[in-house]
Short mmCIF file of C-alpha atoms and ligand atoms in Angstrom, two decimals:
data_model
loop_
_atom_site.label_atom_id
_atom_site.label_comp_id
_atom_site.label_asym_id
_atom_site.label_seq_id
_atom_site.Cartn_x
_atom_site.Cartn_y
_atom_site.Cartn_z
CA MET M 270 19.41 3.94 13.79
CA ALA M 271 21.60 2.82 10.95
CA ASP M 272 19.08 0.70 9.11
CA ASP M 273 15.72 2.36 8.58
CA SER M 274 14.17 -0.59 6.77
CA ALA M 275 14.28 -2.58 10.03
CA ARG M 276 11.54 -0.27 11.35
CA GLY M 277 9.38 -0.48 8.25
CA ILE M 278 8.89 -3.72 6.36
CA ARG M 279 11.64 -6.16 5.57
CA ILE M 280 10.98 -9.42 3.78
CA GLU M 281 13.83 -11.82 3.12
CA GLY M 282 13.66 -15.05 1.15
CA LEU M 283 9.92 -15.38 1.69
CA SER M 284 8.37 -18.46 0.11
CA LYS M 285 4.86 -19.80 0.09
CA ARG M 286 3.82 -23.18 -1.26
CA TYR M 287 0.14 -24.07 -1.41
CA GLY M 288 -0.59 -27.79 -1.20
CA SER M 289 1.96 -30.53 -1.70
CA GLY M 290 3.12 -33.18 -4.14
CA ASP M 291 2.08 -32.96 -7.77
CA THR M 292 -0.52 -30.26 -7.15
CA ALA M 293 1.74 -27.92 -5.14
CA VAL M 294 1.80 -24.28 -6.23
CA ASP M 295 4.84 -22.16 -5.40
CA ALA M 296 3.09 -18.82 -5.09
CA LEU M 297 6.11 -16.97 -3.62
CA ARG M 298 9.69 -17.92 -4.40
CA LYS M 299 12.27 -16.33 -2.10
CA VAL M 300 10.83 -12.83 -2.24
CA ASP M 301 12.97 -9.95 -0.92
CA MET M 302 11.38 -6.57 -0.28
CA THR M 303 11.96 -3.56 1.94
CA VAL M 304 9.79 -0.55 2.63
CA ALA M 305 11.17 2.23 4.82
CA PRO M 306 9.09 4.08 7.40
CA GLY M 307 7.29 6.90 5.61
CA GLU M 308 7.62 5.23 2.21
CA VAL M 309 4.82 4.17 -0.15
CA VAL M 310 5.75 1.47 -2.67
CA GLY M 311 3.70 -0.07 -5.45
CA LEU M 312 3.36 -3.83 -5.95
CA ILE M 313 2.36 -4.68 -9.49
CA GLY M 314 1.91 -7.98 -11.27
CA PRO M 315 -0.47 -9.94 -13.47
CA SER M 316 -3.32 -12.05 -12.14
CA GLY M 317 -2.03 -15.10 -10.26
CA SER M 318 1.48 -13.66 -9.81
CA GLY M 319 1.37 -13.79 -5.99
CA LYS M 320 0.32 -10.28 -4.89
CA SER M 321 -2.50 -11.39 -2.60
CA THR M 322 -0.40 -14.21 -1.21
CA LEU M 323 2.35 -11.73 -0.30
CA LEU M 324 -0.10 -9.36 1.42
CA LYS M 325 -1.75 -12.27 3.25
CA CYS M 326 1.62 -13.52 4.54
CA LEU M 327 2.60 -10.02 5.65
CA GLY M 328 -0.79 -9.52 7.23
CA ALA M 329 -0.45 -12.81 9.14
CA VAL M 330 -3.59 -14.08 7.46
CA ILE M 331 -1.85 -17.18 6.08
CA ASP M 332 1.36 -18.97 7.07
CA PRO M 333 4.40 -18.56 4.82
CA SER M 334 6.40 -21.71 4.09
CA ALA M 335 9.87 -20.23 4.72
CA GLY M 336 11.81 -16.99 4.99
CA ARG M 337 11.88 -14.00 7.31
CA MET M 338 9.64 -10.97 7.88
CA THR M 339 10.26 -7.93 10.09
CA LEU M 340 7.51 -5.39 10.73
CA GLY M 341 8.03 -2.16 12.65
CA GLY M 342 11.35 -3.35 14.03
CA GLU M 343 10.04 -6.70 15.23
CA ARG M 344 11.03 -10.00 13.68
CA ILE M 345 7.62 -11.59 13.30
CA TYR M 346 8.51 -14.61 11.19
CA ASP M 347 11.69 -16.62 10.85
CA ASP M 348 10.88 -19.99 9.31
CA GLY M 349 7.93 -19.93 11.71
CA TRP M 350 5.95 -17.24 13.57
CA HIS M 351 7.97 -15.48 16.24
CA ILE M 352 5.03 -14.00 18.08
CA PRO M 353 2.34 -15.80 20.02
CA ASP M 354 -0.67 -13.59 19.23
CA LEU M 355 -1.27 -13.08 15.51
CA ARG M 356 -4.59 -11.31 16.14
CA ALA M 357 -2.83 -8.70 18.26
CA LEU M 358 -0.21 -8.34 15.52
CA ARG M 359 -2.91 -7.67 12.92
CA ARG M 360 -4.72 -5.26 15.22
CA ASP M 361 -1.73 -3.26 16.48
CA LYS M 362 0.88 -3.35 13.72
CA ILE M 363 -1.00 -3.49 10.45
CA GLY M 364 -3.61 -1.25 8.86
CA PHE M 365 -5.56 -2.85 6.03
CA VAL M 366 -7.15 -0.79 3.26
CA PHE M 367 -9.17 -2.71 0.69
CA GLN M 368 -10.78 -1.97 -2.66
CA ALA M 369 -14.18 -1.95 -0.96
CA PRO M 370 -14.17 0.18 2.20
CA TYR M 371 -16.11 -2.44 4.26
CA LEU M 372 -17.48 0.14 6.66
CA ILE M 373 -19.94 -1.13 9.26
CA PRO M 374 -23.30 0.13 8.00
CA PHE M 375 -24.98 0.65 11.39
CA LEU M 376 -22.13 2.67 12.93
CA ASP M 377 -21.54 6.31 12.09
CA VAL M 378 -18.27 7.48 10.55
CA THR M 379 -16.64 8.33 13.88
CA ASP M 380 -17.47 4.97 15.43
CA ASN M 381 -16.32 3.09 12.31
CA VAL M 382 -12.92 4.71 12.69
CA ALA M 383 -12.82 4.50 16.51
CA LEU M 384 -13.80 0.82 16.71
CA PRO M 385 -10.32 -0.72 16.13
CA ARG M 386 -8.95 1.67 18.76
CA MET M 387 -11.61 0.55 21.25
CA LEU M 388 -10.90 -3.10 20.41
CA ALA M 389 -7.25 -2.39 21.22
CA GLY M 390 -8.35 -1.52 24.75
CA HIS M 391 -8.61 2.28 24.63
CA GLY M 392 -11.52 4.14 26.20
CA ASN M 393 -14.43 5.14 23.98
CA THR M 394 -14.01 8.88 24.50
CA GLN M 395 -10.31 8.83 23.72
CA ALA M 396 -10.84 6.54 20.73
CA ARG M 397 -13.53 8.82 19.30
CA GLN M 398 -11.33 11.86 19.82
CA GLN M 399 -8.51 10.20 17.92
CA ALA M 400 -10.95 9.19 15.20
CA VAL M 401 -12.04 12.80 14.75
CA GLU M 402 -8.40 13.97 14.61
CA LEU M 403 -7.72 11.53 11.79
CA LEU M 404 -10.94 12.42 9.99
CA THR M 405 -9.81 16.05 10.18
CA ALA M 406 -6.40 15.17 8.74
CA LEU M 407 -8.17 13.33 5.93
CA ASP M 408 -10.50 16.25 5.29
CA VAL M 409 -13.67 14.34 6.02
CA ALA M 410 -14.43 15.49 9.59
CA HIS M 411 -17.54 17.30 8.37
CA ARG M 412 -19.04 13.82 7.78
CA ALA M 413 -18.13 12.53 11.26
CA GLY M 414 -21.76 11.98 12.28
CA ALA M 415 -22.94 10.55 8.94
CA MET M 416 -23.74 6.92 8.26
CA PRO M 417 -21.61 5.13 5.62
CA SER M 418 -24.52 4.94 3.17
CA GLN M 419 -24.67 8.75 3.12
CA LEU M 420 -21.07 9.12 1.91
CA SER M 421 -19.62 9.34 -1.59
CA GLY M 422 -17.19 6.61 -2.74
CA GLY M 423 -14.19 8.87 -2.18
CA GLU M 424 -15.39 9.83 1.30
CA GLN M 425 -15.93 6.17 2.20
CA GLN M 426 -12.40 5.34 1.10
CA ARG M 427 -10.97 8.21 3.19
CA VAL M 428 -12.89 6.92 6.21
CA ALA M 429 -11.50 3.44 5.54
CA ILE M 430 -7.98 4.90 5.45
CA ALA M 431 -8.63 6.68 8.76
CA ARG M 432 -9.77 3.37 10.25
CA GLY M 433 -6.62 1.68 8.93
CA LEU M 434 -4.48 4.34 10.63
CA VAL M 435 -6.27 4.72 13.96
CA ASN M 436 -4.02 2.31 15.85
CA ARG M 437 -0.97 4.09 14.37
CA PRO M 438 0.29 0.89 12.77
CA PRO M 439 3.87 0.92 11.45
CA VAL M 440 2.56 -0.82 8.32
CA ILE M 441 -0.35 -0.28 5.93
CA LEU M 442 -1.27 -2.91 3.36
CA ALA M 443 -3.53 -1.49 0.66
CA ASP M 444 -5.10 -3.86 -1.87
CA GLU M 445 -6.38 -2.02 -4.95
CA PRO M 446 -7.44 0.99 -2.85
CA THR M 447 -8.30 3.15 -5.86
CA ALA M 448 -9.97 0.57 -8.11
CA PRO M 449 -13.53 1.91 -7.74
CA LEU M 450 -12.57 5.59 -7.93
CA ASP M 451 -12.32 8.08 -10.78
CA SER M 452 -8.91 9.59 -11.45
CA VAL M 453 -9.36 12.71 -9.33
CA ARG M 454 -10.45 10.67 -6.31
CA ALA M 455 -7.83 8.00 -6.98
CA MET M 456 -5.07 10.60 -6.96
CA ALA M 457 -6.51 12.12 -3.80
CA VAL M 458 -6.37 8.73 -2.05
CA ILE M 459 -2.75 8.23 -3.11
CA ARG M 460 -1.85 11.73 -1.98
CA ILE M 461 -3.43 10.99 1.39
CA LEU M 462 -1.56 7.70 1.74
CA ASN M 463 1.70 9.53 0.98
CA ASP M 464 0.91 12.35 3.44
CA MET M 465 -0.10 9.91 6.16
CA ALA M 466 2.96 7.74 5.56
CA ARG M 467 5.19 10.78 6.00
CA GLN M 468 3.30 12.15 8.99
CA PHE M 469 3.09 8.88 10.93
CA GLN M 470 6.23 7.23 9.49
CA THR M 471 4.13 4.37 8.22
CA ALA M 472 5.49 1.91 5.64
CA VAL M 473 2.87 1.41 2.94
CA ILE M 474 2.50 -1.25 0.24
CA VAL M 475 -0.10 -0.57 -2.44
CA VAL M 476 -1.12 -3.47 -4.67
CA THR M 477 -2.56 -2.02 -7.84
CA HIS M 478 -3.39 -2.48 -11.48
CA ASP M 479 -4.43 1.15 -11.69
CA GLU M 480 -2.50 2.84 -14.49
CA LYS M 481 -3.50 6.25 -13.15
CA ILE M 482 -1.55 5.88 -9.92
CA ILE M 483 1.45 3.81 -11.05
CA PRO M 484 3.46 6.94 -12.03
CA THR M 485 3.14 8.27 -8.48
CA PHE M 486 5.37 5.60 -6.90
CA LYS M 487 9.04 6.33 -6.33
CA ARG M 488 9.70 2.62 -6.05
CA ILE M 489 7.79 -0.24 -7.58
CA TYR M 490 8.09 -3.96 -7.01
CA HIS M 491 7.00 -6.11 -9.90
CA ILE M 492 5.96 -9.67 -9.18
CA ARG M 493 5.69 -12.47 -11.70
CA ASP M 494 5.30 -16.18 -10.95
CA GLY M 495 6.09 -15.51 -7.31
CA VAL M 496 9.37 -13.69 -7.99
CA THR M 497 9.80 -9.96 -7.28
CA TYR M 498 12.10 -7.43 -8.86
CA GLU M 499 12.44 -3.78 -8.05
CA GLU M 500 12.23 -0.78 -10.33
CA ALA M 501 12.79 2.86 -9.51
CA GLY M 502 9.48 4.55 -10.31
CA GLU M 503 8.92 8.06 -11.55
CA GLY M 504 7.41 9.40 -8.34
CA ARG M 505 6.19 12.32 -10.42
CA SER M 506 3.33 13.58 -8.36
CA PHE M 507 4.70 13.21 -4.87
CA GLY M 508 8.45 13.36 -5.30
N1 ATP X 168 -5.58 -21.21 -1.34
C1 ATP X 168 -4.87 -21.54 -2.43
N2 ATP X 168 -4.63 -22.83 -2.74
C2 ATP X 168 -3.89 -23.17 -3.82
N3 ATP X 168 -3.35 -22.27 -4.69
C3 ATP X 168 -3.58 -20.97 -4.43
C4 ATP X 168 -4.35 -20.53 -3.31
N4 ATP X 168 -4.41 -19.17 -3.32
C5 ATP X 168 -3.70 -18.78 -4.40
N5 ATP X 168 -3.21 -19.86 -5.08
C6 ATP X 168 -2.35 -19.83 -6.29
O1 ATP X 168 -1.18 -19.09 -5.96
C7 ATP X 168 -0.80 -18.26 -7.08
C8 ATP X 168 -0.77 -16.80 -6.63
O2 ATP X 168 -2.10 -16.41 -6.33
P1 ATP X 168 -2.45 -14.95 -5.75
O3 ATP X 168 -3.90 -14.96 -5.37
O4 ATP X 168 -1.46 -14.59 -4.72
O5 ATP X 168 -2.22 -14.04 -7.05
P2 ATP X 168 -2.59 -12.48 -7.32
O6 ATP X 168 -1.39 -11.89 -7.98
O7 ATP X 168 -3.09 -11.86 -6.08
O8 ATP X 168 -3.77 -12.61 -8.38
P3 ATP X 168 -5.03 -11.61 -8.67
O9 ATP X 168 -4.46 -10.33 -9.23
O10 ATP X 168 -5.81 -12.38 -9.70
O11 ATP X 168 -5.76 -11.44 -7.37
C9 ATP X 168 -1.80 -18.55 -8.19
O12 ATP X 168 -1.24 -19.56 -9.02
C10 ATP X 168 -3.01 -19.09 -7.44
O13 ATP X 168 -3.75 -19.99 -8.25
#
């Protein structure tokens, strides 16, 4: 395996134009980006710079206009989608972690985490068992039988991370995952993402404005007007 980035995330020359003619917006302009398996990178940029557009393209939520994307060793886009089932791609290859945990209020913690596994065709007992293993790794197994409304904000976010990991995706896309948290909880979430990335060899992109966590990234991509450039970060806390 000479080229590790082929198994993580590789984006080459990715462009996205919204609309056409005079009102067209070039939200991404030939973006290049790589994230190795086990690596957590930050994606930082001002409002309107293209962060959400990049995550949505990677997450197969919107169609790019041109370029290439490889996720977990599979070329998924090459001036057009290369795979027939985008829903299966989202379910099996990508874990999403959002600012709001979006837990299902009428399912307990275990079932919230197990649900994506069940939807991927695994039996309920096995899915629940895997959910509990992840909840244990994330130090929230003692809340396995609780309902989401009974959890603290930090616990809810850890459950959401467990849910994002339950199908063992090669890629996690995290959009402002620490925004609602105080600094102790924010650092805990970032530590967990780093630990999980290492343990499961997941490639993680964290979009953030959160000054508290920016120093934790070893590599940071800045984005401005749809153009990215890379900076070596400090990686202080987790280096
Ligand atoms: N559906 C759309 N139609 C047209 N233009 C869009 C659409 N979505 C986003 N844009 C434009 O694309 C550019 C990038 O937007 P994007 O939402 O990716 O930025 P962002 O960095 O995520 O911003 P924020 O931090 O405010 O969420 C902006 O100029 C935005 O106005």
